[in-house]
CSV table of C-alpha atoms in Angstrom, one decimal:
chain,number,residue,atom,x,y,z
C,92,UNK,CA,116.8,-47.4,-63.2
C,93,UNK,CA,117.8,-44.5,-60.5
C,94,UNK,CA,120.3,-46.1,-58.1
C,95,UNK,CA,120.0,-45.4,-54.2
C,96,UNK,CA,123.0,-44.9,-51.8
C,97,UNK,CA,121.0,-44.5,-48.8
C,98,UNK,CA,118.4,-46.8,-46.5
C,99,UNK,CA,115.5,-45.6,-44.8
C,100,UNK,CA,115.7,-43.5,-41.9
C,101,UNK,CA,119.0,-41.9,-43.1
C,102,UNK,CA,119.1,-37.9,-42.7
C,103,UNK,CA,121.5,-35.0,-41.9
C,104,UNK,CA,120.5,-34.3,-38.1
C,105,UNK,CA,121.7,-30.7,-37.6
C,106,UNK,CA,123.0,-30.7,-33.6
C,107,UNK,CA,124.3,-28.1,-31.6
C,108,UNK,CA,128.5,-28.3,-31.3
C,109,UNK,CA,129.9,-29.8,-28.5
C,110,UNK,CA,131.0,-27.1,-25.8
C,111,UNK,CA,132.9,-27.1,-22.8
C,112,UNK,CA,133.0,-25.1,-19.7
C,113,UNK,CA,136.5,-23.7,-18.9
C,114,UNK,CA,136.2,-20.8,-16.6
C,115,UNK,CA,133.5,-20.2,-13.9
C,116,UNK,CA,131.9,-16.7,-13.6
C,117,UNK,CA,133.7,-15.5,-11.0
C,118,UNK,CA,137.2,-16.9,-12.1
C,119,UNK,CA,136.6,-14.8,-15.3
C,120,UNK,CA,135.9,-11.7,-13.5
C,121,UNK,CA,138.9,-12.3,-11.4
C,122,UNK,CA,140.9,-12.3,-14.7
C,123,UNK,CA,139.1,-9.2,-15.9
C,124,UNK,CA,139.7,-7.3,-12.6
C,125,UNK,CA,143.5,-7.9,-12.9
C,126,UNK,CA,143.8,-7.5,-16.6
C,127,UNK,CA,142.1,-3.9,-16.1
C,128,UNK,CA,144.7,-3.3,-13.1
C,129,UNK,CA,147.6,-4.4,-15.1
C,130,UNK,CA,146.3,-1.9,-18.1
C,131,UNK,CA,146.0,0.9,-15.6
C,132,UNK,CA,149.5,0.1,-14.0
C,133,UNK,CA,151.1,0.0,-17.3
C,134,UNK,CA,150.0,3.5,-18.2
C,135,UNK,CA,150.5,5.2,-15.6
C,136,UNK,CA,154.2,3.0,-14.6
C,137,UNK,CA,155.1,4.1,-17.9
C,138,UNK,CA,154.2,8.1,-17.7
C,139,UNK,CA,156.7,8.0,-14.3
C,140,UNK,CA,159.2,5.5,-16.3
C,141,UNK,CA,160.4,8.7,-18.4
C,142,UNK,CA,159.7,12.3,-19.2
C,143,UNK,CA,158.6,11.3,-22.6
C,144,UNK,CA,155.7,9.2,-21.3
C,145,UNK,CA,154.6,11.8,-18.9
C,146,UNK,CA,151.7,12.8,-21.2
C,147,UNK,CA,150.3,9.6,-20.4
C,148,UNK,CA,148.9,10.9,-17.2
C,149,UNK,CA,146.7,13.0,-18.9
C,150,UNK,CA,144.5,9.9,-19.6
C,151,UNK,CA,144.4,9.7,-15.7
C,152,UNK,CA,143.3,13.2,-15.3
C,153,UNK,CA,147.0,14.7,-14.7
C,154,UNK,CA,150.3,14.0,-12.7
C,155,UNK,CA,148.5,14.1,-9.1
C,156,UNK,CA,145.8,11.8,-9.5
C,157,UNK,CA,148.3,9.2,-11.5
C,158,UNK,CA,150.6,9.5,-8.6
C,159,UNK,CA,148.0,8.2,-6.2
C,160,UNK,CA,146.1,5.8,-8.3
C,161,UNK,CA,149.2,3.7,-9.6
C,162,UNK,CA,149.9,2.3,-5.7
C,163,UNK,CA,146.2,2.0,-4.9
C,164,UNK,CA,145.6,-0.3,-8.2
C,165,UNK,CA,148.9,-1.8,-7.3
C,166,UNK,CA,147.1,-3.2,-3.9
C,167,UNK,CA,144.2,-4.4,-6.1
C,168,UNK,CA,146.4,-6.2,-8.5
C,169,UNK,CA,148.0,-8.0,-5.7
C,170,UNK,CA,144.7,-8.9,-3.8
C,171,UNK,CA,143.4,-10.2,-7.4
C,172,UNK,CA,145.7,-11.8,-8.5
C,173,UNK,CA,146.1,-13.7,-5.4
C,174,UNK,CA,142.7,-14.9,-5.2
C,175,UNK,CA,143.2,-16.1,-8.7
C,176,UNK,CA,146.0,-17.7,-8.1
C,177,UNK,CA,144.7,-19.8,-5.1
C,178,UNK,CA,142.1,-21.3,-7.8
C,179,UNK,CA,144.6,-22.1,-10.5
C,180,UNK,CA,148.2,-22.8,-8.8
C,181,UNK,CA,147.9,-26.6,-8.4
C,182,UNK,CA,147.2,-26.7,-12.1
C,183,UNK,CA,150.1,-24.9,-13.0
C,184,UNK,CA,152.9,-27.0,-11.4
C,185,UNK,CA,154.9,-28.8,-14.0
C,186,UNK,CA,155.1,-32.0,-14.7
C,187,UNK,CA,156.5,-34.3,-17.8
C,188,UNK,CA,153.9,-33.1,-20.7
C,189,UNK,CA,155.5,-29.8,-20.0
C,190,UNK,CA,158.9,-31.5,-20.6
C,191,UNK,CA,157.7,-33.1,-23.9
C,192,UNK,CA,155.7,-29.8,-25.0
C,193,UNK,CA,158.9,-27.8,-24.7
C,194,UNK,CA,160.8,-30.1,-26.9
C,195,UNK,CA,158.0,-29.8,-29.5
C,196,UNK,CA,158.6,-25.8,-29.5
C,197,UNK,CA,158.6,-25.5,-33.6
C,198,UNK,CA,155.8,-27.4,-33.8
C,199,UNK,CA,154.2,-25.4,-31.5
C,200,UNK,CA,155.0,-22.0,-33.4
C,201,UNK,CA,154.5,-23.6,-36.9
C,202,UNK,CA,151.1,-24.4,-36.0
C,203,UNK,CA,151.5,-28.6,-35.9
C,204,UNK,CA,149.5,-29.4,-33.2
C,205,UNK,CA,149.0,-33.1,-33.9
C,206,UNK,CA,152.7,-33.6,-33.0
C,207,UNK,CA,152.3,-32.3,-29.9
C,208,UNK,CA,151.6,-34.6,-26.2
C,209,UNK,CA,148.3,-34.8,-25.1
C,210,UNK,CA,147.9,-31.9,-22.3
C,211,UNK,CA,146.0,-31.0,-19.3
C,212,UNK,CA,144.1,-27.8,-18.7
C,213,UNK,CA,147.5,-25.5,-19.2
C,214,UNK,CA,150.8,-26.4,-21.5
C,215,UNK,CA,153.8,-25.1,-20.7
C,216,UNK,CA,154.1,-21.9,-21.8
C,217,UNK,CA,150.7,-20.6,-20.1
C,218,UNK,CA,152.3,-22.0,-17.0
C,219,UNK,CA,155.3,-20.3,-17.5
C,220,UNK,CA,153.7,-16.8,-18.0
C,221,UNK,CA,151.8,-17.7,-14.8
C,222,UNK,CA,154.3,-18.3,-12.5
C,223,UNK,CA,156.3,-15.2,-14.3
C,224,UNK,CA,153.5,-13.3,-13.2
C,225,UNK,CA,153.4,-14.8,-9.6
C,226,UNK,CA,156.7,-14.1,-9.2
C,227,UNK,CA,156.8,-10.6,-10.5
C,228,UNK,CA,153.6,-9.2,-8.7
C,229,UNK,CA,155.1,-10.3,-5.4
C,230,UNK,CA,158.5,-8.6,-6.6
C,231,UNK,CA,156.6,-5.5,-7.1
C,232,UNK,CA,154.0,-5.6,-4.2
C,233,UNK,CA,157.1,-5.5,-1.4
C,234,UNK,CA,159.4,-3.0,-3.6
C,235,UNK,CA,156.1,-0.9,-4.0
C,236,UNK,CA,155.6,-0.5,-0.1
C,237,UNK,CA,159.2,0.2,0.2
C,238,UNK,CA,159.3,3.3,-2.1
C,239,UNK,CA,155.4,4.3,-1.2
C,240,UNK,CA,156.8,7.2,0.9
C,241,UNK,CA,153.8,8.7,1.6
C,242,UNK,CA,152.5,5.9,3.9
C,243,UNK,CA,156.1,4.3,4.5
C,244,UNK,CA,158.1,6.8,4.6
C,245,UNK,CA,160.9,5.3,7.2
C,246,UNK,CA,160.1,1.6,6.1
C,247,UNK,CA,163.7,1.6,4.7
C,248,UNK,CA,167.0,3.8,4.1
C,249,UNK,CA,167.1,6.1,1.4
C,250,UNK,CA,169.9,3.8,-0.1
C,251,UNK,CA,167.5,0.7,0.0
C,252,UNK,CA,164.9,2.6,-1.4
C,253,UNK,CA,167.1,3.6,-4.3
C,254,UNK,CA,167.9,0.0,-5.2
C,255,UNK,CA,163.9,-1.1,-4.7
C,256,UNK,CA,162.8,1.6,-7.4
C,257,UNK,CA,165.4,0.5,-9.8
C,258,UNK,CA,164.3,-3.3,-9.0
C,259,UNK,CA,160.6,-2.2,-9.4
C,260,UNK,CA,161.0,-0.4,-12.8
C,261,UNK,CA,163.3,-3.5,-14.2
C,262,UNK,CA,160.7,-6.3,-12.8
C,263,UNK,CA,157.8,-4.2,-13.9
C,264,UNK,CA,159.7,-3.9,-17.6
C,265,UNK,CA,159.7,-7.8,-17.5
C,266,UNK,CA,155.9,-8.3,-16.4
C,267,UNK,CA,154.9,-5.8,-19.2
C,268,UNK,CA,156.8,-8.0,-22.0
C,269,UNK,CA,154.7,-11.4,-19.9
C,270,UNK,CA,151.7,-9.6,-20.4
C,271,UNK,CA,152.0,-8.6,-24.2
C,272,UNK,CA,152.5,-12.1,-24.8
C,273,UNK,CA,149.9,-13.8,-22.7
C,274,UNK,CA,147.8,-11.2,-24.9
C,275,UNK,CA,149.5,-12.2,-28.1
C,276,UNK,CA,149.4,-16.0,-27.7
C,277,UNK,CA,145.4,-15.5,-26.6
C,278,UNK,CA,144.7,-13.8,-29.6
C,279,UNK,CA,147.2,-16.4,-31.8
C,280,UNK,CA,145.4,-19.5,-30.9
C,281,UNK,CA,141.9,-19.2,-32.2
C,282,UNK,CA,139.0,-19.7,-29.8
C,283,UNK,CA,141.0,-18.9,-26.6
C,284,UNK,CA,139.4,-15.5,-26.2
C,285,UNK,CA,136.1,-17.0,-26.1
C,286,UNK,CA,137.3,-18.9,-22.6
C,287,UNK,CA,137.5,-15.8,-21.0
C,288,UNK,CA,134.4,-14.1,-22.2
C,289,UNK,CA,131.9,-16.6,-22.3
C,290,UNK,CA,133.5,-19.2,-20.2
C,291,UNK,CA,133.4,-22.1,-22.7
C,292,UNK,CA,135.4,-23.4,-25.8
C,293,UNK,CA,134.2,-26.0,-28.4
C,294,UNK,CA,134.8,-29.6,-28.3
C,295,UNK,CA,137.0,-29.2,-30.8
C,296,UNK,CA,139.3,-26.7,-29.5
C,297,UNK,CA,139.9,-28.6,-25.9
C,298,UNK,CA,140.3,-31.9,-28.2
C,299,UNK,CA,142.9,-30.2,-30.1
C,300,UNK,CA,145.0,-27.9,-27.6
C,301,UNK,CA,144.3,-29.9,-24.7
C,302,UNK,CA,143.2,-33.6,-25.2
C,303,UNK,CA,144.3,-35.0,-21.4
C,304,UNK,CA,141.9,-32.2,-19.9
C,305,UNK,CA,138.6,-32.6,-22.4
C,306,UNK,CA,139.6,-37.1,-21.6
C,307,UNK,CA,139.4,-36.3,-17.9
C,308,UNK,CA,136.1,-34.4,-18.4
C,309,UNK,CA,134.7,-36.8,-20.4
C,310,UNK,CA,135.4,-40.0,-18.2
C,311,UNK,CA,134.0,-37.6,-14.8
C,312,UNK,CA,131.1,-36.8,-16.5
C,313,UNK,CA,130.7,-40.9,-17.7
C,314,UNK,CA,130.7,-41.7,-14.0
C,315,UNK,CA,128.2,-38.9,-12.8
C,316,UNK,CA,127.3,-35.6,-12.2
C,317,UNK,CA,130.5,-33.3,-12.7
C,318,UNK,CA,131.5,-31.4,-9.8
């Protein structure tokens, strides 16, 4: 007699995977405008940084176009990031979880997520990138105005302007490294880019990387509609 292991009513049911909304549409648009400005500023800035890189101005129709485009895009970047900052600064404030996360940096690099503490929406690495970008962009806009001779020719003395040029270049170089790190981390952590393209992540991704955030969302929806 053939032995049966299932009871009546048992079946394999295919259901859609759980998805979690991480970023709303206007936040994603805001992010990509900021990223686009960063790329334009990176290319035009490198073109002015060293004569060997001046050929990059060809991407924008020549040196004259790059010269007026760079500061204008810098202003757009500042405004765009400021709007992004208003949306995210509270969630990027440091807390005790960040200290515990930092202590497990070797586990982070090795991908041993099970050894990490439960986290809110952002980890210490993401918060560091956020505040580094915020501080760097403020310095860039201030020094940028100081060296923008076309519109502000007498705002500072020539010696001060020379210092501002050096500071502007050094901080810009630092932001380039932070930007590259941000992009690399987004690619390295599978499923992260989806958050800024579709606005959602899978339930598994949220549980693995930001469990405390997921628990809060689940608890909030259990008590009523999500805000």
